[in-house]
CSV table of C-alpha atoms in Angstrom, one decimal:
chain,number,residue,atom,x,y,z
A,1038,MET,CA,8.3,-2.9,35.8
A,1039,SER,CA,8.8,-3.6,32.1
A,1040,ASP,CA,11.5,-1.8,30.2
A,1041,THR,CA,9.6,-2.2,26.9
A,1042,PRO,CA,9.4,1.3,25.3
A,1043,ARG,CA,6.0,3.0,25.4
A,1044,MET,CA,4.5,4.3,22.2
A,1045,SER,CA,5.5,7.9,23.1
A,1046,ASP,CA,9.2,6.8,23.4
A,1047,ARG,CA,9.3,5.2,20.0
A,1048,PRO,CA,11.0,7.0,17.2
A,1049,GLU,CA,8.6,8.7,14.8
A,1050,GLY,CA,8.0,7.2,11.4
A,1051,PHE,CA,5.5,5.0,9.8
A,1052,PRO,CA,6.4,1.3,9.3
A,1053,GLY,CA,7.7,0.8,5.8
A,1054,ALA,CA,9.5,-1.8,3.7
A,1055,GLY,CA,11.4,-4.2,5.9
A,1056,SER,CA,9.1,-3.6,8.9
A,1057,LEU,CA,7.5,-6.5,10.7
A,1058,SER,CA,4.1,-5.1,9.8
A,1059,TRP,CA,4.9,-5.2,6.1
A,1060,ARG,CA,6.2,-8.7,6.5
A,1061,TYR,CA,3.2,-10.2,8.2
A,1062,LEU,CA,0.0,-8.3,7.5
A,1063,GLY,CA,-0.3,-8.9,3.8
A,1064,GLN,CA,0.4,-12.6,3.8
A,1065,TRP,CA,-2.4,-14.8,2.6
A,1066,ARG,CA,-1.9,-17.1,5.6
A,1067,LEU,CA,-3.4,-14.3,7.7
A,1068,LEU,CA,-6.7,-15.9,6.6
A,1069,THR,CA,-6.0,-18.6,9.1
A,1070,THR,CA,-6.5,-16.2,12.0
A,1071,ILE,CA,-8.3,-13.2,10.6
A,1072,GLY,CA,-11.6,-15.1,11.4
A,1073,ARG,CA,-10.7,-15.0,15.1
A,1074,ALA,CA,-10.1,-11.2,14.8
A,1075,ILE,CA,-13.5,-10.7,13.0
A,1076,VAL,CA,-15.4,-12.7,15.6
A,1077,LEU,CA,-13.7,-10.9,18.5
A,1078,GLU,CA,-14.3,-7.5,16.9
A,1079,THR,CA,-18.0,-8.3,16.4
A,1080,ALA,CA,-18.3,-9.5,20.0
A,1081,HIS,CA,-17.6,-6.0,21.3
A,1082,PRO,CA,-21.0,-4.6,22.3
A,1083,VAL,CA,-20.5,-1.4,20.2
A,1084,VAL,CA,-19.4,-3.3,17.1
A,1085,ASP,CA,-22.1,-5.9,17.6
A,1086,ALA,CA,-24.8,-3.2,17.5
A,1087,GLY,CA,-23.4,-1.6,14.4
A,1088,VAL,CA,-23.0,-5.0,12.6
A,1089,VAL,CA,-26.6,-6.0,13.3
A,1090,GLU,CA,-28.0,-2.8,11.9
A,1091,PHE,CA,-25.5,-1.7,9.2
A,1092,SER,CA,-23.3,-4.6,8.0
A,1093,THR,CA,-23.8,-6.1,4.5
A,1094,TYR,CA,-21.8,-9.3,5.1
A,1095,ARG,CA,-24.9,-11.4,5.2
A,1096,LYS,CA,-25.8,-10.6,1.6
A,1097,HIS,CA,-22.3,-9.8,0.3
A,1098,PRO,CA,-19.8,-11.7,2.4
A,1099,TRP,CA,-17.1,-12.0,-0.2
A,1100,ARG,CA,-17.3,-8.3,-1.0
A,1101,ARG,CA,-17.0,-7.4,2.7
A,1102,ILE,CA,-14.0,-9.7,3.2
A,1103,GLU,CA,-12.3,-8.4,0.1
A,1104,GLN,CA,-12.9,-4.8,1.2
A,1105,THR,CA,-11.7,-5.4,4.7
A,1106,LEU,CA,-8.5,-7.0,3.5
A,1107,LEU,CA,-8.0,-4.3,0.9
A,1108,SER,CA,-8.5,-1.5,3.4
A,1109,LEU,CA,-5.9,-3.0,5.8
A,1110,GLN,CA,-3.4,-3.2,2.9
A,1111,ARG,CA,-4.1,0.4,1.9
A,1112,LEU,CA,-3.6,1.6,5.5
A,1113,LEU,CA,-0.1,0.0,5.6
A,1114,TYR,CA,1.5,-0.4,2.2
A,1115,GLN,CA,0.5,2.6,0.2
A,1116,ASP,CA,2.3,5.9,0.1
A,1117,GLU,CA,1.5,8.6,2.7
A,1118,ALA,CA,-1.1,10.5,0.6
A,1119,ASP,CA,-2.9,7.4,-0.3
A,1120,ARG,CA,-2.9,6.1,3.3
A,1121,GLU,CA,-4.4,9.4,4.4
A,1122,ARG,CA,-7.1,9.2,1.8
A,1123,GLU,CA,-8.0,5.7,2.9
A,1124,ALA,CA,-8.0,6.6,6.6
A,1125,ALA,CA,-10.3,9.6,5.9
A,1126,ARG,CA,-12.6,7.4,3.8
A,1127,LEU,CA,-12.9,5.0,6.7
A,1128,ARG,CA,-13.6,7.8,9.2
A,1129,ARG,CA,-16.3,9.1,7.0
A,1130,LEU,CA,-17.8,5.6,6.6
A,1131,HIS,CA,-17.8,4.9,10.3
A,1132,GLY,CA,-19.1,8.3,11.1
A,1133,HIS,CA,-22.5,7.2,9.6
A,1134,VAL,CA,-22.6,4.0,11.8
A,1135,ASN,CA,-24.4,5.0,14.9
A,1136,GLY,CA,-27.7,4.5,16.7
A,1137,VAL,CA,-29.3,2.8,19.6
A,1138,ASP,CA,-28.9,-0.9,20.3
A,1139,ALA,CA,-31.6,-3.4,21.4
A,1140,GLN,CA,-30.9,-2.5,25.1
A,1141,GLY,CA,-31.5,1.2,24.4
A,1142,ARG,CA,-27.9,2.2,24.6
A,1143,ALA,CA,-26.4,4.7,22.2
A,1144,TYR,CA,-23.5,3.5,20.1
A,1145,SER,CA,-21.1,4.9,17.6
A,1146,ALA,CA,-18.5,3.2,15.4
A,1147,LEU,CA,-16.2,6.1,16.3
A,1148,ASP,CA,-16.2,5.1,20.0
A,1149,PRO,CA,-12.5,5.2,20.9
A,1150,GLU,CA,-12.5,1.9,22.9
A,1151,ALA,CA,-14.3,0.1,20.1
A,1152,GLN,CA,-11.9,1.5,17.5
A,1153,ALA,CA,-8.9,0.4,19.6
A,1154,TRP,CA,-10.3,-3.1,20.0
A,1155,VAL,CA,-11.0,-3.5,16.3
A,1156,HIS,CA,-7.6,-2.3,15.4
A,1157,LEU,CA,-5.6,-4.3,17.9
A,1158,THR,CA,-7.4,-7.6,17.3
A,1159,VAL,CA,-5.5,-7.5,14.0
A,1160,PHE,CA,-2.2,-7.3,15.8
A,1161,ASP,CA,-3.4,-10.3,17.9
A,1162,ALA,CA,-4.2,-12.2,14.7
A,1163,MET,CA,-0.7,-11.6,13.3
A,1164,VAL,CA,0.9,-12.8,16.5
A,1165,LEU,CA,-1.3,-15.9,16.6
A,1166,MET,CA,-0.6,-16.6,12.9
A,1167,CYS,CA,3.1,-16.8,13.6
A,1168,GLU,CA,2.6,-18.9,16.7
A,1169,LEU,CA,0.4,-21.4,14.9
A,1170,GLY,CA,2.7,-21.4,11.9
A,1171,GLY,CA,5.6,-22.6,14.0
A,1172,ASP,CA,7.5,-19.3,13.7
A,1173,PRO,CA,6.4,-17.5,16.9
A,1174,LEU,CA,7.5,-13.9,17.5
A,1175,ASP,CA,9.8,-13.5,20.6
A,1176,GLU,CA,9.2,-10.8,23.1
A,1177,GLU,CA,11.4,-8.3,21.3
A,1178,ARG,CA,9.7,-8.8,18.0
A,1179,GLN,CA,6.2,-8.7,19.5
A,1180,ALA,CA,7.1,-5.4,21.1
A,1181,GLU,CA,8.4,-4.1,17.8
A,1182,LEU,CA,5.4,-5.2,15.8
A,1183,TYR,CA,3.1,-3.8,18.5
A,1184,ALA,CA,4.8,-0.4,18.4
A,1185,GLU,CA,4.4,-0.4,14.6
A,1186,TRP,CA,0.8,-1.3,14.8
A,1187,LEU,CA,0.1,1.6,17.2
A,1188,LEU,CA,1.4,3.9,14.5
A,1189,VAL,CA,-0.9,2.4,12.0
A,1190,GLY,CA,-3.8,2.9,14.5
A,1191,LEU,CA,-2.9,6.6,14.8
A,1192,GLN,CA,-3.0,6.9,11.0
A,1193,PHE,CA,-6.5,5.4,11.1
A,1194,GLY,CA,-7.5,7.9,13.7
A,1195,VAL,CA,-7.6,5.7,16.8
A,1196,PRO,CA,-6.9,8.0,19.8
A,1197,ALA,CA,-3.5,7.2,21.3
A,1198,ASP,CA,-4.9,7.1,24.9
A,1199,ALA,CA,-7.4,4.4,23.8
A,1200,MET,CA,-4.6,2.0,23.0
A,1201,PRO,CA,-2.4,0.3,25.6
A,1202,GLY,CA,1.1,1.8,25.4
A,1203,THR,CA,3.1,-1.5,25.5
A,1204,VAL,CA,2.6,-5.0,24.4
A,1205,GLU,CA,2.6,-6.2,28.1
A,1206,GLU,CA,-0.2,-3.7,28.8
A,1207,PHE,CA,-2.0,-4.9,25.7
A,1208,ARG,CA,-2.1,-8.5,26.9
A,1209,VAL,CA,-3.6,-7.5,30.2
A,1210,TRP,CA,-6.2,-5.2,28.4
A,1211,PHE,CA,-6.9,-7.9,25.9
A,1212,ASP,CA,-7.6,-10.6,28.5
A,1213,GLU,CA,-9.8,-8.2,30.6
A,1214,THR,CA,-11.8,-7.2,27.5
A,1215,VAL,CA,-12.4,-10.8,26.5
A,1216,ARG,CA,-13.4,-11.7,30.0
A,1217,ASP,CA,-15.5,-8.7,31.0
A,1218,LYS,CA,-16.6,-6.9,27.9
A,1219,LEU,CA,-17.3,-9.3,25.0
A,1220,THR,CA,-20.7,-10.9,24.5
A,1221,ALA,CA,-22.0,-13.7,22.3
A,1222,GLY,CA,-24.5,-11.3,20.8
A,1223,GLN,CA,-26.7,-11.3,17.8
A,1224,GLY,CA,-24.0,-10.0,15.5
A,1225,VAL,CA,-21.7,-12.9,16.3
A,1226,GLU,CA,-24.5,-15.4,16.0
A,1227,GLN,CA,-25.4,-14.1,12.5
A,1228,LEU,CA,-21.8,-14.0,11.5
A,1229,LEU,CA,-21.2,-17.7,12.4
A,1230,ASP,CA,-24.5,-18.8,10.9
A,1231,ALA,CA,-23.6,-16.9,7.6
A,1232,LEU,CA,-20.5,-19.1,7.2
A,1233,GLY,CA,-22.7,-22.0,6.3
A,1234,ARG,CA,-24.6,-20.1,3.7
A,1235,LEU,CA,-21.8,-18.5,1.7
A,1236,PRO,CA,-22.9,-17.6,-1.9
A,1237,ALA,CA,-20.6,-18.7,-4.7
A,1238,PRO,CA,-17.9,-16.0,-5.3
A,1239,ALA,CA,-18.0,-14.3,-8.7
A,1240,ALA,CA,-15.1,-16.5,-10.0
A,1241,LEU,CA,-17.1,-19.6,-9.3
A,1242,SER,CA,-20.5,-18.4,-10.6
A,1243,PHE,CA,-20.4,-21.1,-13.2
A,1244,VAL,CA,-20.8,-23.8,-10.5
A,1245,PRO,CA,-24.4,-25.2,-10.3
A,1246,GLU,CA,-26.3,-23.9,-7.3
A,1247,ALA,CA,-27.1,-27.4,-6.0
A,1248,VAL,CA,-23.4,-28.4,-6.2
A,1249,TRP,CA,-22.3,-25.2,-4.5
A,1250,SER,CA,-24.9,-25.5,-1.7
A,1251,ALA,CA,-23.8,-29.0,-0.9
A,1252,GLY,CA,-20.1,-28.2,-0.9
A,1253,CYS,CA,-20.7,-24.9,1.0
A,1254,ALA,CA,-22.2,-26.7,4.0
A,1255,ALA,CA,-19.0,-28.7,4.5
A,1256,PHE,CA,-16.8,-25.7,3.7
A,1257,GLY,CA,-18.7,-23.5,6.1
A,1258,ALA,CA,-18.5,-26.1,8.9
A,1259,ALA,CA,-14.7,-26.3,8.3
A,1260,ILE,CA,-14.4,-22.5,8.5
A,1261,ARG,CA,-16.4,-22.4,11.7
A,1262,THR,CA,-14.2,-25.1,13.2
A,1263,VAL,CA,-11.0,-23.3,12.3
A,1264,VAL,CA,-12.4,-20.0,13.7
A,1265,ALA,CA,-13.6,-21.6,16.9
A,1266,SER,CA,-10.3,-23.5,17.5
A,1267,THR,CA,-8.4,-20.2,17.4
A,1268,LEU,CA,-10.7,-18.3,19.8
A,1269,PRO,CA,-9.7,-17.7,23.5
A,1270,PRO,CA,-11.1,-20.6,25.6
A,1271,SER,CA,-13.0,-18.2,27.9
A,1272,TYR,CA,-14.9,-16.7,24.9
A,1273,ARG,CA,-15.4,-20.2,23.4
A,1274,GLU,CA,-17.3,-21.1,26.5
A,1275,GLN,CA,-19.6,-18.1,26.0
A,1276,LEU,CA,-20.5,-19.3,22.6
A,1277,GLY,CA,-21.7,-22.7,23.9
A,1278,GLU,CA,-22.4,-25.2,21.2
A,1279,ARG,CA,-21.2,-22.7,18.5
A,1280,GLY,CA,-17.8,-22.6,20.2
A,1281,ARG,CA,-17.4,-26.4,20.4
A,1282,VAL,CA,-14.3,-27.7,18.8
A,1283,PRO,CA,-14.3,-31.4,17.6
A,1284,PHE,CA,-11.6,-33.7,18.9
A,1285,GLY,CA,-8.4,-33.4,16.9
A,1286,ALA,CA,-9.5,-30.1,15.2
A,1287,GLU,CA,-6.9,-28.0,16.9
A,1288,THR,CA,-4.1,-30.4,15.8
A,1289,MET,CA,-5.4,-30.3,12.2
A,1290,VAL,CA,-5.6,-26.5,12.3
A,1291,SER,CA,-2.1,-26.3,13.6
A,1292,LEU,CA,-0.8,-28.6,10.9
A,1293,ALA,CA,-2.6,-26.5,8.2
A,1294,CYS,CA,-1.1,-23.3,9.6
A,1295,ARG,CA,2.4,-24.8,9.7
A,1296,THR,CA,2.0,-26.0,6.1
A,1297,ALA,CA,1.0,-22.5,5.1
A,1298,ALA,CA,4.0,-21.0,6.9
A,1299,VAL,CA,6.4,-23.4,5.1
A,1300,ALA,CA,4.8,-22.6,1.7
A,1301,SER,CA,5.2,-18.8,2.5
A,1302,ASP,CA,8.9,-19.4,2.9
A,1303,LEU,CA,9.2,-21.2,-0.4
A,1304,LEU,CA,6.8,-19.5,-2.8
A,1305,PRO,CA,7.5,-16.2,-4.7
A,1306,THR,CA,6.2,-12.9,-3.2
A,1307,LYS,CA,3.3,-12.6,-5.7
A,1308,TRP,CA,1.8,-15.9,-4.3
A,1309,VAL,CA,2.6,-15.4,-0.6
A,1310,TYR,CA,1.1,-11.9,-0.4
A,1311,MET,CA,-2.3,-10.4,-1.2
A,1312,PRO,CA,-2.3,-8.4,-4.5
A,1313,LEU,CA,-1.8,-4.9,-3.1
A,1314,ALA,CA,0.8,-5.9,-0.6
A,1315,ALA,CA,2.7,-8.0,-3.2
A,1316,THR,CA,2.7,-5.1,-5.6
A,1317,TYR,CA,4.2,-2.6,-3.1
A,1318,ILE,CA,6.7,-5.1,-1.7
A,1319,ALA,CA,7.9,-6.0,-5.2
A,1320,ALA,CA,8.0,-2.3,-6.1
A,1321,LYS,CA,10.1,-1.4,-3.1
A,1322,ARG,CA,12.6,-4.0,-4.0
A,1323,GLU,CA,12.8,-2.7,-7.6
A,1324,ALA,CA,12.7,1.0,-6.7
A,1325,GLY,CA,16.5,1.4,-6.7
A,1326,ARG,CA,16.6,0.4,-10.3
A,1327,GLY,CA,14.2,3.1,-11.4
A,1328,LEU,CA,16.6,6.0,-11.1
A,1329,ARG,CA,20.3,5.0,-11.0
A,1330,ARG,CA,22.6,7.8,-10.5
A,1331,PHE,CA,26.0,7.6,-12.2
A,1332,GLY,CA,29.0,8.1,-10.0
A,1333,PRO,CA,32.6,9.0,-10.9
A,1334,HIS,CA,33.4,5.3,-11.8
A,1335,ASP,CA,30.4,5.0,-14.1
A,1336,ARG,CA,31.2,8.4,-15.7
A,1337,ALA,CA,34.8,7.4,-16.3
A,1338,ALA,CA,33.9,3.9,-17.6
A,1339,GLU,CA,31.2,4.7,-20.1
A,1340,PRO,CA,30.2,8.4,-20.5
A,1341,ALA,CA,30.1,8.2,-24.3
A,1342,ALA,CA,27.8,5.2,-24.4
A,1343,GLN,CA,25.4,6.6,-21.8
A,1344,LEU,CA,25.1,10.0,-23.3
A,1345,ALA,CA,24.9,8.8,-26.8
A,1346,ASP,CA,22.1,6.4,-25.9
A,1347,LEU,CA,20.2,9.3,-24.1
A,1348,PHE,CA,20.7,11.6,-27.1
A,1349,VAL,CA,19.6,9.1,-29.7
A,1350,ARG,CA,16.7,7.4,-28.0
A,1351,ILE,CA,15.2,10.2,-25.9
A,1352,LEU,CA,16.2,13.6,-27.2
A,1353,ASP,CA,16.6,13.3,-30.9
A,1354,GLN,CA,12.9,12.6,-31.6
A,1355,THR,CA,13.1,13.3,-35.3
A,1356,GLY,CA,16.0,10.9,-35.8
A,1357,ASP,CA,18.2,13.3,-37.8
A,1358,GLY,CA,21.2,13.1,-35.5
A,1359,VAL,CA,21.0,16.6,-34.1
A,1360,LEU,CA,18.8,18.5,-31.7
A,1361,SER,CA,16.6,21.3,-33.0
A,1362,TRP,CA,13.3,22.9,-32.1
A,1363,PRO,CA,11.2,20.1,-33.8
A,1364,ASP,CA,12.8,17.6,-31.4
A,1365,LEU,CA,11.9,19.6,-28.3
A,1366,ALA,CA,8.5,20.4,-29.7
A,1367,ALA,CA,7.9,16.6,-30.1
A,1368,LEU,CA,8.8,16.1,-26.4
A,1369,ALA,CA,6.4,18.9,-25.4
A,1370,ARG,CA,3.7,17.2,-27.5
A,1371,VAL,CA,4.3,13.8,-25.9
A,1372,PHE,CA,4.0,15.2,-22.4
A,1373,SER,CA,0.9,17.3,-23.3
A,1374,ASP,CA,-0.8,14.3,-24.8
A,1375,ARG,CA,0.0,12.0,-21.9
A,1376,LEU,CA,-1.3,14.5,-19.4
A,1377,ASP,CA,-4.3,15.5,-21.5
A,1378,LEU,CA,-3.5,19.1,-20.9
A,1379,ALA,CA,-6.0,21.9,-21.5
A,1380,ALA,CA,-5.2,24.3,-24.3
A,1381,VAL,CA,-3.8,27.0,-22.0
A,1382,ASP,CA,-1.6,24.5,-20.1
A,1383,GLU,CA,-0.4,23.0,-23.3
A,1384,GLU,CA,0.7,26.5,-24.4
A,1385,VAL,CA,2.7,26.8,-21.1
A,1386,MET,CA,4.3,23.4,-21.8
A,1387,TYR,CA,5.4,24.4,-25.3
A,1388,ALA,CA,6.7,27.8,-24.1
A,1389,ALA,CA,8.8,26.1,-21.4
A,1390,PHE,CA,10.3,23.7,-23.9
A,1391,HIS,CA,11.0,26.5,-26.4
A,1392,ALA,CA,12.7,28.5,-23.6
A,1393,TRP,CA,15.0,25.5,-23.0
A,1394,TRP,CA,15.7,25.4,-26.8
A,1395,ASP,CA,16.7,29.0,-26.8
A,1396,GLU,CA,19.0,28.3,-23.8
A,1397,LEU,CA,20.5,25.2,-25.5
A,1398,ARG,CA,21.4,27.2,-28.6
A,1399,THR,CA,23.1,29.9,-26.5
A,1400,THR,CA,25.0,27.5,-24.3
A,1401,ALA,CA,25.7,24.4,-26.4
A,1402,ASP,CA,25.6,25.4,-30.1
A,1403,THR,CA,29.3,26.2,-30.1
A,1404,ASP,CA,29.7,26.1,-34.0
A,1405,GLY,CA,26.7,28.3,-34.5
A,1406,ASP,CA,25.0,26.1,-37.1
A,1407,GLY,CA,21.6,26.4,-35.4
A,1408,VAL,CA,21.5,22.8,-34.1
A,1409,VAL,CA,23.1,20.9,-31.2
A,1410,ASP,CA,24.9,17.7,-32.0
A,1411,ALA,CA,25.7,14.9,-29.6
A,1412,ASP,CA,29.3,16.2,-28.9
A,1413,GLU,CA,27.9,19.7,-28.1
A,1414,TYR,CA,25.2,18.3,-25.9
A,1415,ARG,CA,27.6,16.1,-24.0
A,1416,VAL,CA,29.3,19.1,-22.5
A,1417,LEU,CA,26.2,20.0,-20.6
A,1418,ALA,CA,26.4,16.8,-18.5
A,1419,ASP,CA,29.2,18.3,-16.4
A,1420,ALA,CA,27.8,21.8,-16.3
A,1421,ALA,CA,25.3,23.4,-13.9
A,1422,PRO,CA,21.8,23.2,-15.4
A,1423,GLY,CA,20.6,26.4,-16.9
A,1424,ALA,CA,17.6,28.3,-15.5
A,1425,ALA,CA,15.4,27.5,-18.5
A,1426,MET,CA,16.0,23.8,-18.1
A,1427,ALA,CA,15.4,23.9,-14.4
A,1428,ALA,CA,12.1,25.8,-15.0
A,1429,LEU,CA,11.1,23.4,-17.6
A,1430,MET,CA,11.4,20.4,-15.4
A,1431,VAL,CA,9.4,22.1,-12.7
A,1432,SER,CA,6.7,22.9,-15.3
A,1433,VAL,CA,6.6,19.2,-16.3
A,1434,ALA,CA,6.4,18.1,-12.7
A,1435,ALA,CA,3.7,20.6,-11.8
A,1436,ALA,CA,1.7,19.5,-14.8
A,1437,VAL,CA,1.9,15.9,-13.6
A,1438,ASP,CA,0.7,17.0,-10.1
A,1439,ARG,CA,-2.8,17.4,-11.4
A,1440,ASP,CA,-4.4,18.2,-8.0
A,1441,GLY,CA,-1.7,20.8,-7.2
A,1442,ASP,CA,-0.9,19.5,-3.7
A,1443,GLY,CA,2.8,19.6,-4.3
A,1444,ARG,CA,3.1,15.8,-4.3
A,1445,ILE,CA,3.2,13.3,-7.2
A,1446,ASP,CA,1.0,10.5,-6.1
A,1447,GLN,CA,0.1,7.2,-7.8
A,1448,ALA,CA,-2.9,8.7,-9.6
A,1449,ASP,CA,-0.9,11.6,-10.9
A,1450,TYR,CA,1.9,9.3,-12.0
A,1451,ALA,CA,-0.4,6.7,-13.6
A,1452,ARG,CA,-1.9,9.5,-15.8
A,1453,LEU,CA,1.6,10.3,-17.1
A,1454,LEU,CA,2.6,6.7,-17.8
A,1455,GLY,CA,-0.8,5.4,-19.0
A,1456,ALA,CA,-2.2,2.0,-18.7
A,1457,ASP,CA,0.8,0.2,-20.3
A,1458,ALA,CA,3.0,0.3,-17.3
A,1459,ALA,CA,2.3,-2.4,-14.7
A,1460,ALA,CA,1.4,-1.3,-11.2
A,1461,THR,CA,4.7,-2.7,-9.8
A,1462,GLN,CA,6.6,-0.7,-12.4
A,1463,ARG,CA,4.7,2.5,-11.6
A,1464,ILE,CA,5.2,2.2,-7.9
A,1465,ALA,CA,8.9,1.3,-8.1
A,1466,TRP,CA,9.8,4.0,-10.6
A,1467,LEU,CA,8.0,6.7,-8.5
A,1468,HIS,CA,9.6,5.6,-5.3
A,1469,ALA,CA,13.0,5.8,-7.0
A,1470,MET,CA,12.5,9.5,-7.2
A,1471,ASP,CA,11.9,9.9,-3.4
A,1472,ALA,CA,15.3,11.4,-2.7
A,1473,ASP,CA,14.9,11.8,1.1
A,1474,GLY,CA,13.1,8.5,1.6
A,1475,ASP,CA,10.2,10.0,3.4
A,1476,GLY,CA,7.6,8.1,1.4
A,1477,VAL,CA,6.4,11.3,-0.5
A,1478,VAL,CA,7.6,12.4,-3.9
A,1479,THR,CA,7.4,16.1,-4.1
A,1480,VAL,CA,7.2,18.2,-7.3
A,1481,GLU,CA,10.7,19.3,-6.6
A,1482,GLU,CA,12.0,15.7,-6.3
A,1483,PHE,CA,10.2,14.7,-9.4
A,1484,ALA,CA,11.7,17.7,-11.3
A,1485,ASP,CA,15.2,17.0,-10.0
A,1486,ALA,CA,15.0,13.4,-11.1
A,1487,LEU,CA,13.9,14.4,-14.6
A,1488,ARG,CA,16.7,17.0,-14.8
A,1489,GLU,CA,19.4,14.6,-13.8
A,1490,SER,CA,18.1,12.1,-16.3
A,1491,VAL,CA,18.1,14.6,-19.2
A,1492,LEU,CA,21.6,15.6,-18.3
A,1493,GLY,CA,22.8,12.0,-18.4
A,1494,ARG,CA,23.7,11.9,-14.7
A,1495,ALA,CA,21.1,9.2,-13.9
A,1496,ARG,CA,18.9,6.8,-15.8
A,1497,SER,CA,15.2,7.2,-15.3
A,1498,ASP,CA,12.7,4.5,-16.3
A,1499,THR,CA,10.1,7.2,-16.5
A,1500,LEU,CA,11.7,9.0,-19.4
A,1501,GLU,CA,12.6,5.7,-20.9
A,1502,PHE,CA,9.0,4.6,-20.9
A,1503,VAL,CA,7.4,7.9,-21.9
A,1504,LEU,CA,9.8,9.2,-24.4
A,1505,GLY,CA,12.1,6.4,-25.5
A,1506,ARG,CA,9.7,4.1,-27.3
A,1507,ALA,CA,9.3,4.2,-31.0
């Protein structure tokens, strides 16, 4: 009996940065084996019936491929709230795909067995991608990747009892399904035929139709050969002539896959990974730079420089060298404009900033001149934050949380930062505020990060970007 842990024995937690799923799913070289996955998925009788009746790949193949790859990336790389939205979208979409097939059998895209098959063929594609690329996964890493992919399946809504619990059980189930369940039906036939009639993608729309048609025939034949060479031999036999692989084709495909694997090791992330995956991977690497907390060594080494920079560039909006109500009113105006607040919400924002100003005058204006200079403000860095300041930061964070769900998601954050910030920056800066590392930035975490930044205890790229520019 295998000692590989079953899904129920695995620690809870969705695969994140550093996981095998993150490493392999988003690589462009998955295109070398994703064709196998698509054909095997379509060969399932339930999927075949849905594809024949509902799929748009015959007319819009590039759009379908793009949407499929984008959806896979969304289910894995995005933050929890965004993953949940994508999973819910897919469930709604598949809920409309049902009917009666040509043999009079009822089918539904939400059939648990079909869902499990579609999901786990992607795992199979990742394993084969590594094998053909010359960097095969050993037993331990296959088990680890499989356990991760089961969690992704649960996120998507695949019932746990529909998926084999271990990678060993998966292999038996996979072979039995290929042998006993898959068919060379109309959906697969149409899919393979469509490869020879691919329309020019939008980026190549300038190519004359005659030129494209001539090249497409050869291109389609090459794709069909690649796909056929990666299929299980038993299913290739079912396809007959369509599954025939020319002599030497498997060697050429293996060479191409190994070349792609070597290139993936040498090229930068943005070229190795698909756009969404590359953005999140790069953002995770940069996230630690978004909010850098200053420890005792930092405070001892350069407290004056840090606080002086914060005071001059962020807080002193009027540039007169001191803090007064006009400075804080300017901050309120920037946040209100950025978030496009309604009149009543804008009044709340101004009132919160004014309450902080009243608190500042009471706690920091030691000489009673009605303003707070840099030396007076510096004392606050080592003091407990006042109630008005804490309330202000919560008010700002709550205003950013436009849908009121208690979380700051990418849409909320992008509204604050505007279109100027690149996606990688936005994702990295937001993740830097995730204090407990659970993949969700709560309103409280966002407020805490802003407060620590305003007190000079940490450096926040969010404040730098929103408030520090001339």
